[in-house]
Short mmCIF file of C-alpha atoms in Angstrom, two decimals:
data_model
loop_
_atom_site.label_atom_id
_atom_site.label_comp_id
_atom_site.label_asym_id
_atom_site.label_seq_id
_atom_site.Cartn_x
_atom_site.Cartn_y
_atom_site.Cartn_z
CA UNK A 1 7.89 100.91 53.94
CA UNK A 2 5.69 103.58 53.00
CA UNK A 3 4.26 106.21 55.49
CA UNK A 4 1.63 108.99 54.81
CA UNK A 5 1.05 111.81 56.90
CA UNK A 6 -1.81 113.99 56.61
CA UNK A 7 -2.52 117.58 58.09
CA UNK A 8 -4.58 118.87 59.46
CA UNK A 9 -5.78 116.39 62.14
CA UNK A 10 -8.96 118.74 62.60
CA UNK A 11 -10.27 121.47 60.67
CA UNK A 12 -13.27 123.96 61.37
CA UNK A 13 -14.62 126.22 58.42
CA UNK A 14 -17.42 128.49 57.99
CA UNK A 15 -20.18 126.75 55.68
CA UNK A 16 -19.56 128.01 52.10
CA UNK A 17 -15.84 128.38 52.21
CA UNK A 18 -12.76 126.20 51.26
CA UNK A 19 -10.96 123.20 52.96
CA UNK A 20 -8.04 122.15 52.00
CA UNK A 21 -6.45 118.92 53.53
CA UNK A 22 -2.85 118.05 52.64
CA UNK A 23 -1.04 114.55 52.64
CA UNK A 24 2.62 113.73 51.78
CA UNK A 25 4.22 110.15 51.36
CA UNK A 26 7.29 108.85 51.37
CA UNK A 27 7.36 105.73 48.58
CA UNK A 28 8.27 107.56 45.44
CA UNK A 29 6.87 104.02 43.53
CA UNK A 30 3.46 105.43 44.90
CA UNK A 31 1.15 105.62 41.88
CA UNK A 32 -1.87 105.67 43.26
CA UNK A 33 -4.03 108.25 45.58
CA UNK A 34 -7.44 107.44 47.17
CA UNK A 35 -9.39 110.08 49.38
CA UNK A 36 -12.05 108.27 51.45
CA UNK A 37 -15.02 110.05 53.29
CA UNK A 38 -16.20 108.08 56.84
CA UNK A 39 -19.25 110.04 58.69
CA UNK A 40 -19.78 109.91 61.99
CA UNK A 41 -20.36 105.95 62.76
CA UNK A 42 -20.18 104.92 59.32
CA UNK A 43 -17.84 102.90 56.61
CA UNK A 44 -15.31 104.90 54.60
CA UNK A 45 -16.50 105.67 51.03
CA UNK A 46 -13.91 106.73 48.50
CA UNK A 47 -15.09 109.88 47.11
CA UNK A 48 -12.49 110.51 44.88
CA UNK A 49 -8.67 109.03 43.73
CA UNK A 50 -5.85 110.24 41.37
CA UNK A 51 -3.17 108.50 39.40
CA UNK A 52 0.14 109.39 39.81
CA UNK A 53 -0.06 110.16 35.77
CA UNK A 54 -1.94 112.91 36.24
CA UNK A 55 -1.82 116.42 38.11
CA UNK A 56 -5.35 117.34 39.16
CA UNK A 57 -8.64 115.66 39.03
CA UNK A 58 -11.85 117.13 39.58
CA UNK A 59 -15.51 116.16 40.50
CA UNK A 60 -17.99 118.59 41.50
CA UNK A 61 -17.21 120.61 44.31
CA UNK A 62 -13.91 118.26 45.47
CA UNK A 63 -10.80 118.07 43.47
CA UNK A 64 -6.97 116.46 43.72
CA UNK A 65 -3.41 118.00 42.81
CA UNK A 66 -0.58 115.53 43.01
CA UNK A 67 2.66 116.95 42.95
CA UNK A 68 4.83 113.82 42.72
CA UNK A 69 7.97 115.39 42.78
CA UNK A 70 7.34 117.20 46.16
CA UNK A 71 5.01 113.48 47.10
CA UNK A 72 2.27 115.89 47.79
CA UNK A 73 -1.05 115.55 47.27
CA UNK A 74 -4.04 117.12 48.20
CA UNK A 75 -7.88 117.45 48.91
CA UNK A 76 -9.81 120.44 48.20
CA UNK A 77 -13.26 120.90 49.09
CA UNK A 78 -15.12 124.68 47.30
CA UNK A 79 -18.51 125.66 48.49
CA UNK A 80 -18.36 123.80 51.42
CA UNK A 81 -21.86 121.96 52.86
CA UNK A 82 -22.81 120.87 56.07
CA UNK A 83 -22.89 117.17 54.55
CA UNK A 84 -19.00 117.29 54.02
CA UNK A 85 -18.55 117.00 57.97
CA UNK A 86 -16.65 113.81 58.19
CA UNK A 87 -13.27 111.93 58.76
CA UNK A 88 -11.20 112.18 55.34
CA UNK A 89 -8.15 109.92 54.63
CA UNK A 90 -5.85 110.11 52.12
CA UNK A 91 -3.77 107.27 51.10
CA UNK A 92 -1.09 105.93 48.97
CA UNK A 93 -1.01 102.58 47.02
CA UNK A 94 2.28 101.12 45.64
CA UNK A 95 1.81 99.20 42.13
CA UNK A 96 1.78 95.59 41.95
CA UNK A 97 0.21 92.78 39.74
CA UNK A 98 -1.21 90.89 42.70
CA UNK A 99 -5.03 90.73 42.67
CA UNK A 100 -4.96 92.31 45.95
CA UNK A 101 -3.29 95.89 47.21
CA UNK A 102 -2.04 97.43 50.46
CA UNK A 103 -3.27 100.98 50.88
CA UNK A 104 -1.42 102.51 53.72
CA UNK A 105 -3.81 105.28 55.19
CA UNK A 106 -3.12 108.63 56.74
CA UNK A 107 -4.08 109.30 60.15
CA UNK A 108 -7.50 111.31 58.50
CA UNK A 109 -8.90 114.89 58.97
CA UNK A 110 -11.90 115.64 61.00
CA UNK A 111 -13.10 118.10 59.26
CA UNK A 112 -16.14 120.10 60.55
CA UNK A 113 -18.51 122.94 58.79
CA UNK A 114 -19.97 125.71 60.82
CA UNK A 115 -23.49 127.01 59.97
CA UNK B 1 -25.29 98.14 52.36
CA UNK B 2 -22.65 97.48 49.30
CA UNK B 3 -22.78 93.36 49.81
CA UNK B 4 -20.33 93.46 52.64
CA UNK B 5 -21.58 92.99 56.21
CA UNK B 6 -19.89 92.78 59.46
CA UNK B 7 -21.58 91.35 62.48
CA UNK B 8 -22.38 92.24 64.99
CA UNK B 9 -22.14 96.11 65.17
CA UNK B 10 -20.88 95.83 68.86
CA UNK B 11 -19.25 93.21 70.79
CA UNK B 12 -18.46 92.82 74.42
CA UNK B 13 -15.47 90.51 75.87
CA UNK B 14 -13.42 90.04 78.33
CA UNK B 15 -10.00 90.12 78.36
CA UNK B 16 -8.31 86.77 78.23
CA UNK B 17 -11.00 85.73 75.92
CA UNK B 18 -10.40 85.03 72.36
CA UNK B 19 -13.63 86.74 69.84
CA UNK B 20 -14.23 86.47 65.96
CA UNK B 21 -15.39 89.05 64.03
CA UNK B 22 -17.62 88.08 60.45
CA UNK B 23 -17.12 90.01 57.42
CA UNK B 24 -19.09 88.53 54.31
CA UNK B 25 -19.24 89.65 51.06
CA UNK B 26 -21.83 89.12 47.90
CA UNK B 27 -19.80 91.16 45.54
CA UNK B 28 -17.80 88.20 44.47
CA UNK B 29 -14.41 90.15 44.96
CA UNK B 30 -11.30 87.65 45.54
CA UNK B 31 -9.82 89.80 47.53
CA UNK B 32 -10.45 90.84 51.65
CA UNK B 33 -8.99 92.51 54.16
CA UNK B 34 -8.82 93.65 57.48
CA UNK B 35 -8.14 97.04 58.90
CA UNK B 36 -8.05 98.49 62.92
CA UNK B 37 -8.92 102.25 63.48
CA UNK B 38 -8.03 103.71 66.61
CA UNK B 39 -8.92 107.10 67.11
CA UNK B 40 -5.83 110.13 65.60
CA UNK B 41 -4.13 106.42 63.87
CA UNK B 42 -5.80 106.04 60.63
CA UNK B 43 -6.58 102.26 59.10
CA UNK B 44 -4.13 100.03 59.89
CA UNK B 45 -3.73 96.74 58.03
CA UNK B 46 -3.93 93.56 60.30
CA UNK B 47 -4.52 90.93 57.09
CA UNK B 48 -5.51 90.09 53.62
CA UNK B 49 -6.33 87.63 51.37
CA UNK B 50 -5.88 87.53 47.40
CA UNK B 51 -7.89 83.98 47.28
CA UNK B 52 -9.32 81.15 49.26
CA UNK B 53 -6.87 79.38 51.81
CA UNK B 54 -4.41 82.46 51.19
CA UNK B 55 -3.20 84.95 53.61
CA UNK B 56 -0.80 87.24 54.42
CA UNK B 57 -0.04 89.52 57.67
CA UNK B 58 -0.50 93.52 57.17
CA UNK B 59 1.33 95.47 59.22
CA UNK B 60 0.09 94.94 62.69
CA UNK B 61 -1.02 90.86 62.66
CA UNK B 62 0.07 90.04 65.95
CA UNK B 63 -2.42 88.84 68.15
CA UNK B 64 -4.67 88.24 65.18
CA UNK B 65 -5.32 85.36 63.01
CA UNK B 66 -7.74 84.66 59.66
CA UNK B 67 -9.22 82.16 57.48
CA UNK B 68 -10.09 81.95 54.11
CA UNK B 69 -11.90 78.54 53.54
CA UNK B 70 -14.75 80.50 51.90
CA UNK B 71 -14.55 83.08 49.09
CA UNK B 72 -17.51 84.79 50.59
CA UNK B 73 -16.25 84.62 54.43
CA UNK B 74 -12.81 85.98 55.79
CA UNK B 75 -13.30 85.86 59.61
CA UNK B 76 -10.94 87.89 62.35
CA UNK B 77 -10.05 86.29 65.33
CA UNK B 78 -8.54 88.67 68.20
CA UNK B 79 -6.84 86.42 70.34
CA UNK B 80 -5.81 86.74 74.17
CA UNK B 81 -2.24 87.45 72.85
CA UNK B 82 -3.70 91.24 71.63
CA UNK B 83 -2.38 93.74 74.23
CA UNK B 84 -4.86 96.43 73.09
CA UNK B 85 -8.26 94.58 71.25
CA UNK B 86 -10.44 97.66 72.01
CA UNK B 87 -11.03 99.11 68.71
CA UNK B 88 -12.98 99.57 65.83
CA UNK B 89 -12.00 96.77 62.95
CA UNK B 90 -13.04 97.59 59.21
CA UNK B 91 -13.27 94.73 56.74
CA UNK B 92 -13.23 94.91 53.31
CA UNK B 93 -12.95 93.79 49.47
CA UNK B 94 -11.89 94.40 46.64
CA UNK B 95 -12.39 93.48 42.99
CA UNK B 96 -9.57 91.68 41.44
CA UNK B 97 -9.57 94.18 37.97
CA UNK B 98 -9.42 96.96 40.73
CA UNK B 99 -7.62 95.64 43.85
CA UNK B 100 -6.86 99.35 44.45
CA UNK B 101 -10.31 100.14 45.03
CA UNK B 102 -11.86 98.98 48.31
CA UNK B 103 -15.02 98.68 49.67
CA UNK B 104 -15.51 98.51 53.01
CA UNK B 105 -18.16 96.99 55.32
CA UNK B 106 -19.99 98.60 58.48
CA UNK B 107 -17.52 97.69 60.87
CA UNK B 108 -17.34 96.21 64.26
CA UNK B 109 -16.40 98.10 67.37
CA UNK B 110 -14.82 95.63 70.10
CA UNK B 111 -14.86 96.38 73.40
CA UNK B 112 -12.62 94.63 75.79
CA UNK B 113 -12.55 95.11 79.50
#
């Protein structure tokens, strides 16, 4: 079955600068690629996602690259704000015409920003 | 709080005692699931539904079991049979033009001594 492994299991950066979390899988009929956010004590959000037809997707101050024939894909975070602290997942999603889908999560990134 | 809820926020047992946890949903979404997170592990699947009176078993269903008799309602129980309840369990839905995108409730952090 699929497995996704994400690194690193913490990261610490200085307020203002870059993070950069990194996920591979191991399902090459993978297609899809959520990121979810989870604060401390709260639900995860998805914050951003990428299909496996594309090779970067940006919003704001957090983008995705997807490099499907390595089954990499990754998280980056510019500018970075105190709000980003959280637990980030990445996770991989297998197509299929049911009306339901089986996400199979990374173990997530604690990521933390330093004032 | 997105139309899903889970109740309560904490819950107390002990072990040899079988506990349900709620998760209901207003968003009209066909599809639920449920998830375990245990700290450095991720989400782990334990269920899902597509419709009403369907289920199938995620990847780590024993010791669980779910119903579906309601479209709104798709309860966990963590039976006696669970070596390791203590955890935090995650339900959620999903939308069936977008089963790939979940929403997820509050969650419910078990305790089990």
């Amino acid at each position: 079955g699929e497995n996704v492994e994400q690194h690193p299991s913490t990261l610490s950066v200085q307020e203002g600068d870059s993070a950069v979390i990194k996920c591979t899988y191991s399902d090459s009929a993978s297609n899809y690629f959520p990121w979810y956010k989870q604060e401390l004590g709260k639900r995860p959000q998805l914050i951003i996602d990428i299909r496996s037809n594309v090779g970067e997707k940006k919003d704001q101050r957090i983008a995705v690259t997807l490099n499907k024939t390595a089954k990499h894909f990754s998280l980056h975070i510019t500018e970075t704000q105190p709000e980003d602290s959280a637990v980030y997942f990445c996770a991989a999603v297998r197509p299929g015409d049911s009306s339901a889908s089986k996400i199979i999560f990374g173990s997530g990134t604690r990521l933390s920003i330093r004032p | 709080d997105g139309g899903i809820t889970q109740s309560p926020k904490y819950l107390f047992r002990k072990e040899g005692q079988n506990v349900t946890l709620s998760c209901e949903q207003n968003l009209n979404h066909d599809a639920m699931y449920w998830y375990r997170q245990d700290p450095g592990q991720g989400l782990r699947l334990i269920y899902y539904s597509q419709i009403v009176n369907d289920f199938q078993k995620g990847d780590i269903a024993e010791g669980y079991s779910v119903s579906r008799e309601k479209k709104e309602s798709f309860p966990l129980t963590v039976t006696s049979a669970q070596k390791n309840p203590t955890a935090f369990y995650l339900c959620a839905s999903s939308h069936p033009a977008m089963p790939r995108e979940q929403y997820f409730g509050p969650g419910t952090r078990l305790t089990v001594t």
